[in-house]
C-alpha positions as a printed Julia matrix, in Angstrom:
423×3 Matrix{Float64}:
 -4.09   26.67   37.02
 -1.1    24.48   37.91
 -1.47   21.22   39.87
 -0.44   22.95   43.33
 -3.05   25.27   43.02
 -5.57   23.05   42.43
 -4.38   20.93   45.36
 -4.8    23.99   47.69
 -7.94   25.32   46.44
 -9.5    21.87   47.16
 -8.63   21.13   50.79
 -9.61   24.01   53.55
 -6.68   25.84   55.29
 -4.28   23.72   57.32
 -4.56   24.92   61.32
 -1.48   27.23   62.81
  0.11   24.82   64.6
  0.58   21.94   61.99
  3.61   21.84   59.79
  3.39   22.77   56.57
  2.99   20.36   53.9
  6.06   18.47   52.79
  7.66   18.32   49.31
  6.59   15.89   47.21
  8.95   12.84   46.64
 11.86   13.4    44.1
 11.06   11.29   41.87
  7.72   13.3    41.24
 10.02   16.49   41.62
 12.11   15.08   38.84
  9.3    14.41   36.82
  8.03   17.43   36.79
 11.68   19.04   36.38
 11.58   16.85   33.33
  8.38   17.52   31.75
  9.04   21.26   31.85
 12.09   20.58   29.95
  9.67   19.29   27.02
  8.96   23.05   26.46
 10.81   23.43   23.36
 10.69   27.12   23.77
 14.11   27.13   24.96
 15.61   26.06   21.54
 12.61   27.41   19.38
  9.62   29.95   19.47
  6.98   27.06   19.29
  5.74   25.23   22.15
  5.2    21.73   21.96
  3.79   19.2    24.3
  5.32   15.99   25.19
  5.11   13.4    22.44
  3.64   10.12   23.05
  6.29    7.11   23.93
  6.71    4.28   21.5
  3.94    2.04   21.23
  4.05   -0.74   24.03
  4.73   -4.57   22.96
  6.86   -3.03   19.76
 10.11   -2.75   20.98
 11.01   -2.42   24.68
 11.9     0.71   25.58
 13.74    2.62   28.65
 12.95    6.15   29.64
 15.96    8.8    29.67
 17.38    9.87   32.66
 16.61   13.56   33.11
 20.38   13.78   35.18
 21.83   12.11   31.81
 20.54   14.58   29.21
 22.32   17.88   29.63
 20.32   19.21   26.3
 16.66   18.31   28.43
 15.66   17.9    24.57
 13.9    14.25   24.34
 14.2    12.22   21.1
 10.52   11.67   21.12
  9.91   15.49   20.72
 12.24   15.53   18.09
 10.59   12.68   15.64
  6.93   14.84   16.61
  8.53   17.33   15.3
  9.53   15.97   11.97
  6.53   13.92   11.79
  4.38   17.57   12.2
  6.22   19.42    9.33
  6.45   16.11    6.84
 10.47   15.61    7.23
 11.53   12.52    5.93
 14.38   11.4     7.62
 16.44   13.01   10.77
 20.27   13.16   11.38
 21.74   13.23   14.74
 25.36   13.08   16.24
 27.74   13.59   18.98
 29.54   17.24   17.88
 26.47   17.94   15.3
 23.27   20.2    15.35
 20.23   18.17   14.33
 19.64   18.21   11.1
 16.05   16.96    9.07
 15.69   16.2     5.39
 12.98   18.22    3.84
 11.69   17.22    0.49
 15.13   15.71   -0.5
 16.89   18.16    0.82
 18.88   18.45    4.62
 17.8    21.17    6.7
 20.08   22.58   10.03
 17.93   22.84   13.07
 18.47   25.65   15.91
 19.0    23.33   18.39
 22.61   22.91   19.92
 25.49   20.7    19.23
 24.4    17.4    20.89
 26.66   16.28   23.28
 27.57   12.04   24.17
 25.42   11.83   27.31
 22.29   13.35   25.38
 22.78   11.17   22.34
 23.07    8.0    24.6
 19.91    9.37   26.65
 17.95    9.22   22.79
 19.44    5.89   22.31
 17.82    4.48   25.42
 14.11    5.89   24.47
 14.58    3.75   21.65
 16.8     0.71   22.45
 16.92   -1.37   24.99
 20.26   -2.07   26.96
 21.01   -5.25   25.0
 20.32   -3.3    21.91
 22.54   -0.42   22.74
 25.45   -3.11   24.3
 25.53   -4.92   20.71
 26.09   -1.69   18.85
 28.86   -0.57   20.64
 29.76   -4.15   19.72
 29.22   -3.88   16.33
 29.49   -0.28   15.59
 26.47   -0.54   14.0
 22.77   -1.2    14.56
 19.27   -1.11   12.51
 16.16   -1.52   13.68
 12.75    0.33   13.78
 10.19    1.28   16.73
  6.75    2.54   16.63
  5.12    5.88   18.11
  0.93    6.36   18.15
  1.59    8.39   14.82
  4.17    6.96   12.94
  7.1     4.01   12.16
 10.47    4.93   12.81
 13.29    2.97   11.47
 16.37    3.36   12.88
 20.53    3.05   11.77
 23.12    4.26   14.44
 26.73    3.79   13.53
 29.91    5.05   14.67
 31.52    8.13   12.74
 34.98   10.57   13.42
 33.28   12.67   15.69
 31.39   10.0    17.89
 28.19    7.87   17.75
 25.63    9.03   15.08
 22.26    8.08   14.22
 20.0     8.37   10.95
 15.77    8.13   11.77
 13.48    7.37    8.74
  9.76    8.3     9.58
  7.74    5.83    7.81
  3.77    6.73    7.97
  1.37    4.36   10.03
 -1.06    5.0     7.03
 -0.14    3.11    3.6
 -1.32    5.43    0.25
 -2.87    3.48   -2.14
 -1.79    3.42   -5.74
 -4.11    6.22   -6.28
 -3.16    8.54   -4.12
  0.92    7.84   -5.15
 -0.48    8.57   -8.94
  1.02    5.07   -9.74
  0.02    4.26  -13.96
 -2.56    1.47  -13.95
 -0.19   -1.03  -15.28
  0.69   -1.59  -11.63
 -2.74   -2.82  -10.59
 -2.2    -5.46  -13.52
  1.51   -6.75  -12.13
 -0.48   -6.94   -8.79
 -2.43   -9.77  -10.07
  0.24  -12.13  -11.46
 -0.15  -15.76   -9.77
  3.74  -16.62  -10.24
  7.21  -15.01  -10.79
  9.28  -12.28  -10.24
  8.75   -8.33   -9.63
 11.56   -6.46   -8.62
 11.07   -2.58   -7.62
 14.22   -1.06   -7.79
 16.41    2.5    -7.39
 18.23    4.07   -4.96
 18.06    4.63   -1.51
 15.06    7.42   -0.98
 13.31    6.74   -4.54
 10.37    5.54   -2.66
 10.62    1.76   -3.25
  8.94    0.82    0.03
  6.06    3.28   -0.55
  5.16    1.74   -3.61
  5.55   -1.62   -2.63
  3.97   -1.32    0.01
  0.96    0.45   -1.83
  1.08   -2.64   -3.82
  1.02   -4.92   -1.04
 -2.26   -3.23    0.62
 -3.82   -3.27   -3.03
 -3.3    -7.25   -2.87
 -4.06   -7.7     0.84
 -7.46   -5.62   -0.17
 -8.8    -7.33   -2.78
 -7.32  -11.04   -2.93
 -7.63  -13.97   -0.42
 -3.79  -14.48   -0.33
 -1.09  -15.74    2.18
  1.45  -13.04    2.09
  4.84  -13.48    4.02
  7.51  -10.22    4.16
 10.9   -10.5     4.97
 12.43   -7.37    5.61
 15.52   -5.42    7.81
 13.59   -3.77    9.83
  9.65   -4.38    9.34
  8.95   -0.66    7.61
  5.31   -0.29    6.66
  2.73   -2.8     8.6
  0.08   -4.18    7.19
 -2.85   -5.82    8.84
 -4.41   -9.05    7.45
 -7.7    -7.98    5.43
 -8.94  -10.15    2.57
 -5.33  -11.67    2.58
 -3.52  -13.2     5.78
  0.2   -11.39    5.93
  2.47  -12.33    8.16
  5.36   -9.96    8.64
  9.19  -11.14    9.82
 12.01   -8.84   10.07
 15.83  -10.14    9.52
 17.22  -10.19   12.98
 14.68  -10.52   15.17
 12.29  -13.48   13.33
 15.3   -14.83   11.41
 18.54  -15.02   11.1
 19.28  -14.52    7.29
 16.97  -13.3     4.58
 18.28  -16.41    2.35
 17.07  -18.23    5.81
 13.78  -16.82    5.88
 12.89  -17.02    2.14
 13.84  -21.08    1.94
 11.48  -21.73    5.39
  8.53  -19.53    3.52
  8.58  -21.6     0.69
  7.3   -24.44    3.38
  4.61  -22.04    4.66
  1.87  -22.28    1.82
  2.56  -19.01    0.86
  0.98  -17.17   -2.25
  3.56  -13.86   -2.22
  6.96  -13.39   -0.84
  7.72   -9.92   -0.69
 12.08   -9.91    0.36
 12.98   -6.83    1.48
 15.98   -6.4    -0.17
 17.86   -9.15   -2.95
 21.26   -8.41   -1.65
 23.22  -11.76   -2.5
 23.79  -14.66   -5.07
 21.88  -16.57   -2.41
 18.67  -14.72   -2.12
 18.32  -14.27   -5.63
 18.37  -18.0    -6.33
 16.14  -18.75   -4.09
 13.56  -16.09   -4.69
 14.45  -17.56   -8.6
 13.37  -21.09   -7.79
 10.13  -19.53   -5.48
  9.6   -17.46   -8.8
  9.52  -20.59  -10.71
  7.47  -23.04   -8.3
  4.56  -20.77   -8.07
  5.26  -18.45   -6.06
  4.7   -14.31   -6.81
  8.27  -13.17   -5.57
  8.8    -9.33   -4.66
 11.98   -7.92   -4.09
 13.97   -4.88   -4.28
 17.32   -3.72   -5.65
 19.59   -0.91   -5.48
 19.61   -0.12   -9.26
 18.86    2.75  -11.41
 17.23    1.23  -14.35
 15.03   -1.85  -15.71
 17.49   -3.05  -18.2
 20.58   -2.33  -15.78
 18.52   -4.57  -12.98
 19.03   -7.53  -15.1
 22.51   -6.72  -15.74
 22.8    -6.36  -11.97
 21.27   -9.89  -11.08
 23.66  -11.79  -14.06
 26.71   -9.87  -12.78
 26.25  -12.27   -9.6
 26.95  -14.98  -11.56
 30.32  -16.49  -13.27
 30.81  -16.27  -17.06
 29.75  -20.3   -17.27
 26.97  -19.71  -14.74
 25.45  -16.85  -17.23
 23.79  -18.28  -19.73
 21.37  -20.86  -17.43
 21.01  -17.94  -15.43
 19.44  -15.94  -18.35
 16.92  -18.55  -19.22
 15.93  -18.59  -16.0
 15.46  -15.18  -15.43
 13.19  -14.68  -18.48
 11.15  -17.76  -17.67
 10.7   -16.13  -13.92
 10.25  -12.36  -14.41
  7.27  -10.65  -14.39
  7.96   -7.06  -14.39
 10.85   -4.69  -13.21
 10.34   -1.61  -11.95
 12.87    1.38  -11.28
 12.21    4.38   -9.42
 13.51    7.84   -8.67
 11.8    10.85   -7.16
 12.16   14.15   -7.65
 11.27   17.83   -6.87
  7.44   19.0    -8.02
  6.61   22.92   -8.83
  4.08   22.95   -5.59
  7.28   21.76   -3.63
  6.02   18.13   -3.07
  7.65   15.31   -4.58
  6.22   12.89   -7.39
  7.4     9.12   -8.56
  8.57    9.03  -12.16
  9.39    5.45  -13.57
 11.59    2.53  -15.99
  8.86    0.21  -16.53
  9.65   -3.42  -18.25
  6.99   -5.83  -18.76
  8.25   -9.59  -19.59
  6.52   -9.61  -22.7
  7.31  -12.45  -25.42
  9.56  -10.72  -27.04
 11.33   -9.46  -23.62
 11.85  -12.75  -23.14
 14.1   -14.06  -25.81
 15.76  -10.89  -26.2
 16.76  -11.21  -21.95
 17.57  -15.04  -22.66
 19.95  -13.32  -26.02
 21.24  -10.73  -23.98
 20.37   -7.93  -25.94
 19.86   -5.48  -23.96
 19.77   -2.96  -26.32
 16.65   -3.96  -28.39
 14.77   -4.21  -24.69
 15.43   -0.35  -24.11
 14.22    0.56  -27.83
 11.37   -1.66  -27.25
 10.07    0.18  -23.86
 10.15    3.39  -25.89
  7.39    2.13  -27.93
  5.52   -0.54  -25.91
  3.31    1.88  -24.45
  0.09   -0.47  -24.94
  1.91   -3.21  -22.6
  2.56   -0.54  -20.11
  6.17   -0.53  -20.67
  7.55    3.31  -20.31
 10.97    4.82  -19.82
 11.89    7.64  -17.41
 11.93    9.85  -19.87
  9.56    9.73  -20.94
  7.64    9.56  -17.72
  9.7    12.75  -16.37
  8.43   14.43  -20.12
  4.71   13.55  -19.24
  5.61   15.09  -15.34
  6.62   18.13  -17.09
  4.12   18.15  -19.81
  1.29   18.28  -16.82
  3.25   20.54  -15.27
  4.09   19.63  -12.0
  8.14   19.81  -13.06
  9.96   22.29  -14.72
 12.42   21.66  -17.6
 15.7    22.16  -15.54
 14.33   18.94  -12.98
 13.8    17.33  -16.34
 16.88   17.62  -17.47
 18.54   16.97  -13.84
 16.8    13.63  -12.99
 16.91   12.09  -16.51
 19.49    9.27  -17.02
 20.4    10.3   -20.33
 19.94   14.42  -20.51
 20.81   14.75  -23.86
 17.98   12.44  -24.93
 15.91   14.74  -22.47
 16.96   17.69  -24.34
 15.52   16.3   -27.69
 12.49   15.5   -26.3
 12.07   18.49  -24.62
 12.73   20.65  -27.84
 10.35   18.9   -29.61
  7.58   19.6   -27.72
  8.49   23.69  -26.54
């Protein structure tokens, strides 16, 4: 029974002689003009009801303009819809059909092309005026906002065809390292006092998942002060047994090399830096490393042994050597990470792992980089592992099959052999 009916069913009969009722106001006509348009039965066969807005006191938000949104689609019902099936990320643009990212892989939608005034109707659900004003600015923006049942990080940018915009759906709940089936040599890095960990790969491997699983293990079962720095704020964790305080580059600080130096003065136990993107940042999350401090940080690398490569490359030839001794006094562990396809059509972590071991150490101060990869082949008892062998265990417990084996592996023909042997 709609609302009208109710309405008349509650009041007796209005006399002959008085007027009917009037209409109600526009703006509640428009309202519900604009609520009906949430049925999403137009583009689809499923109904769907509105979604919730974003979460008050996150970021401040304006609603769309029903006049302003030709497609009467809302952005809101299009991240509840991802969120509902388990899509990872979403792509929208001016000239495009909306397109989601299913278990690595981009799916087309049914909806239509999205037109400009639709796409800048999404924008303003999301972003405030300001917001929107310095991306057309800039030609680029990031950011993140939050919804009742999940974190939404946000990139819009400019592109050939018009404004474009890519939405990562980040869960409100954090897995543990059990649930992500992380090996229990994690849980031991988690309980270093001092140095480095980097968790690297590349963009979608799942680095912020399991760093943030490693975070919640800490914040669980240590009395810590924990400080993130991050572009945008992805998973959020509330203080437990540890205190964390959470800053995101942009809207806290100005610079992660900014934010890092000022933690250092904030009696903090772990730094966990987003991302180690410049000479800058990785000195000073060096000298944190080296004062004390457990330093986190990621980097967009495909390998343990390339990771270190990556950090010395920063430096000059003359700057190399000092850089190396400092770098095996300060590391604790590096982690890289890919993801790939599982046979129940899920996804599962497989792993580089290099523990700073003694003989790690001189070999990273020698720069022989070599000896380090022959040495994670067979330092399984310190944890250490390479990714293929991971990928071989994967596929030995069968939740791969040979041919993702062979596809993710770094070095295939390696693969091969090991796969051979054991067939």
């Amino acid at each position: 029974m709609t609302e009208t009916q109710n309405s008349a069913n509650s009041h007796p009969a209005a006399p002959r002689n008085v007027p009917p009722m009037p209409p109600p106001p526009p703006s509640l006509t428009t309202q519900r003009q604009h609520t009906q348009t949430l049925d999403m039965s137009a583009h689809r066969n499923t109904t769907q009801p509105a979604p919730p807005p974003p979460v008050a006191g996150n970021r401040p938000t304006s609603p769309p303009a029903a006049a302003k949104n030709p497609s009467g689609l809302t952005l809101g019902a299009i991240i509840k819809e991802a969120f509902d099936n388990g899509y990872s990320d979403i792509h929208l643009g001016v000239g495009e059909v909306p397109r989601y990212r299913n278990r690595g892989e981009i799916s087309p939608t049914e909806y239509p092309e999205t037109d400009h005034e639709s796409f800048m109707s999404w924008l303003r659900e999301v972003m405030t005026e300001r917001e929107i004003q310095q991306f057309e600015e800039n030609l680029e923006f990031d950011g993140a906002t939050q919804y009742e049942f999940a974190r939404v990080r946000i990139n819009v940018f400019g592109s050939l065809k018009g404004h474009a915009m890519v939405l990562r759906l980040i869960p409100l709940k954090i897995l543990s390292m059990e649930q992500l089936r992380l090996p229990p040599v994690f849980r031991d890095i988690c309980h270093s006092h001092k140095g480095l960990i980097l968790v690297t790969g590349p963009t979608g491997s799942g680095k912020s998942t399991t760093m943030a699983a490693m975070i919640d293990y800490i914040n669980r079962e240590m009395a810590k002060h924990i400080i993130t720095i991050e572009d945008p704020v992805e998973f959020v964790h509330q203080s437990r047994k540890s205190l964390v305080k959470q800053r995101e580059v942009g809207m806290h600080t100005r610079k992660f090399d900014n934010a890092l130096k000022a933690a250092l003065r904030e009696d903090p136990d772990l730094i966990l830096v987003g991302e180690m993107r410049d000479k800058e940042t990785v000195n000073t999350a060096l000298k944190a490393a080296q004062t004390g401090h457990l330093v986190m940080g990621t980097l967009h690398t495909n390998s343990a042994v390339k990771t270190i490569e990556r950090i010395l490359n920063l430096y000059s030839g003359e700057e190399q050597d000092a850089m190396r001794v400092a770098l095996a006094e300060s590391l604790v562990a590096v982690i890289a990470q890919g993801l790939c396809r599982t046979t129940d059509g899920k996804r599962a972590a497989f792993h580089d792992i290099l523990i700073n071991t003694e003989a790690v150490k001189e070999w990273v101060k020698d720069g022989k980089y070599d000896e380090i990869t022959e040495l994670m082949k067979q330092a399984s008892f310190d944890g250490m592992i390479t990714m293929n062998q991971s990928l071989l265990n994967l596929y030995q417990e069968g939740r791969i099959t040979e041919e993702t084996a062979l596809e993710m592996s770094p070095t295939p023909n390696e693969m091969a052999q090991f796969l051979r042997g054991r067939v």
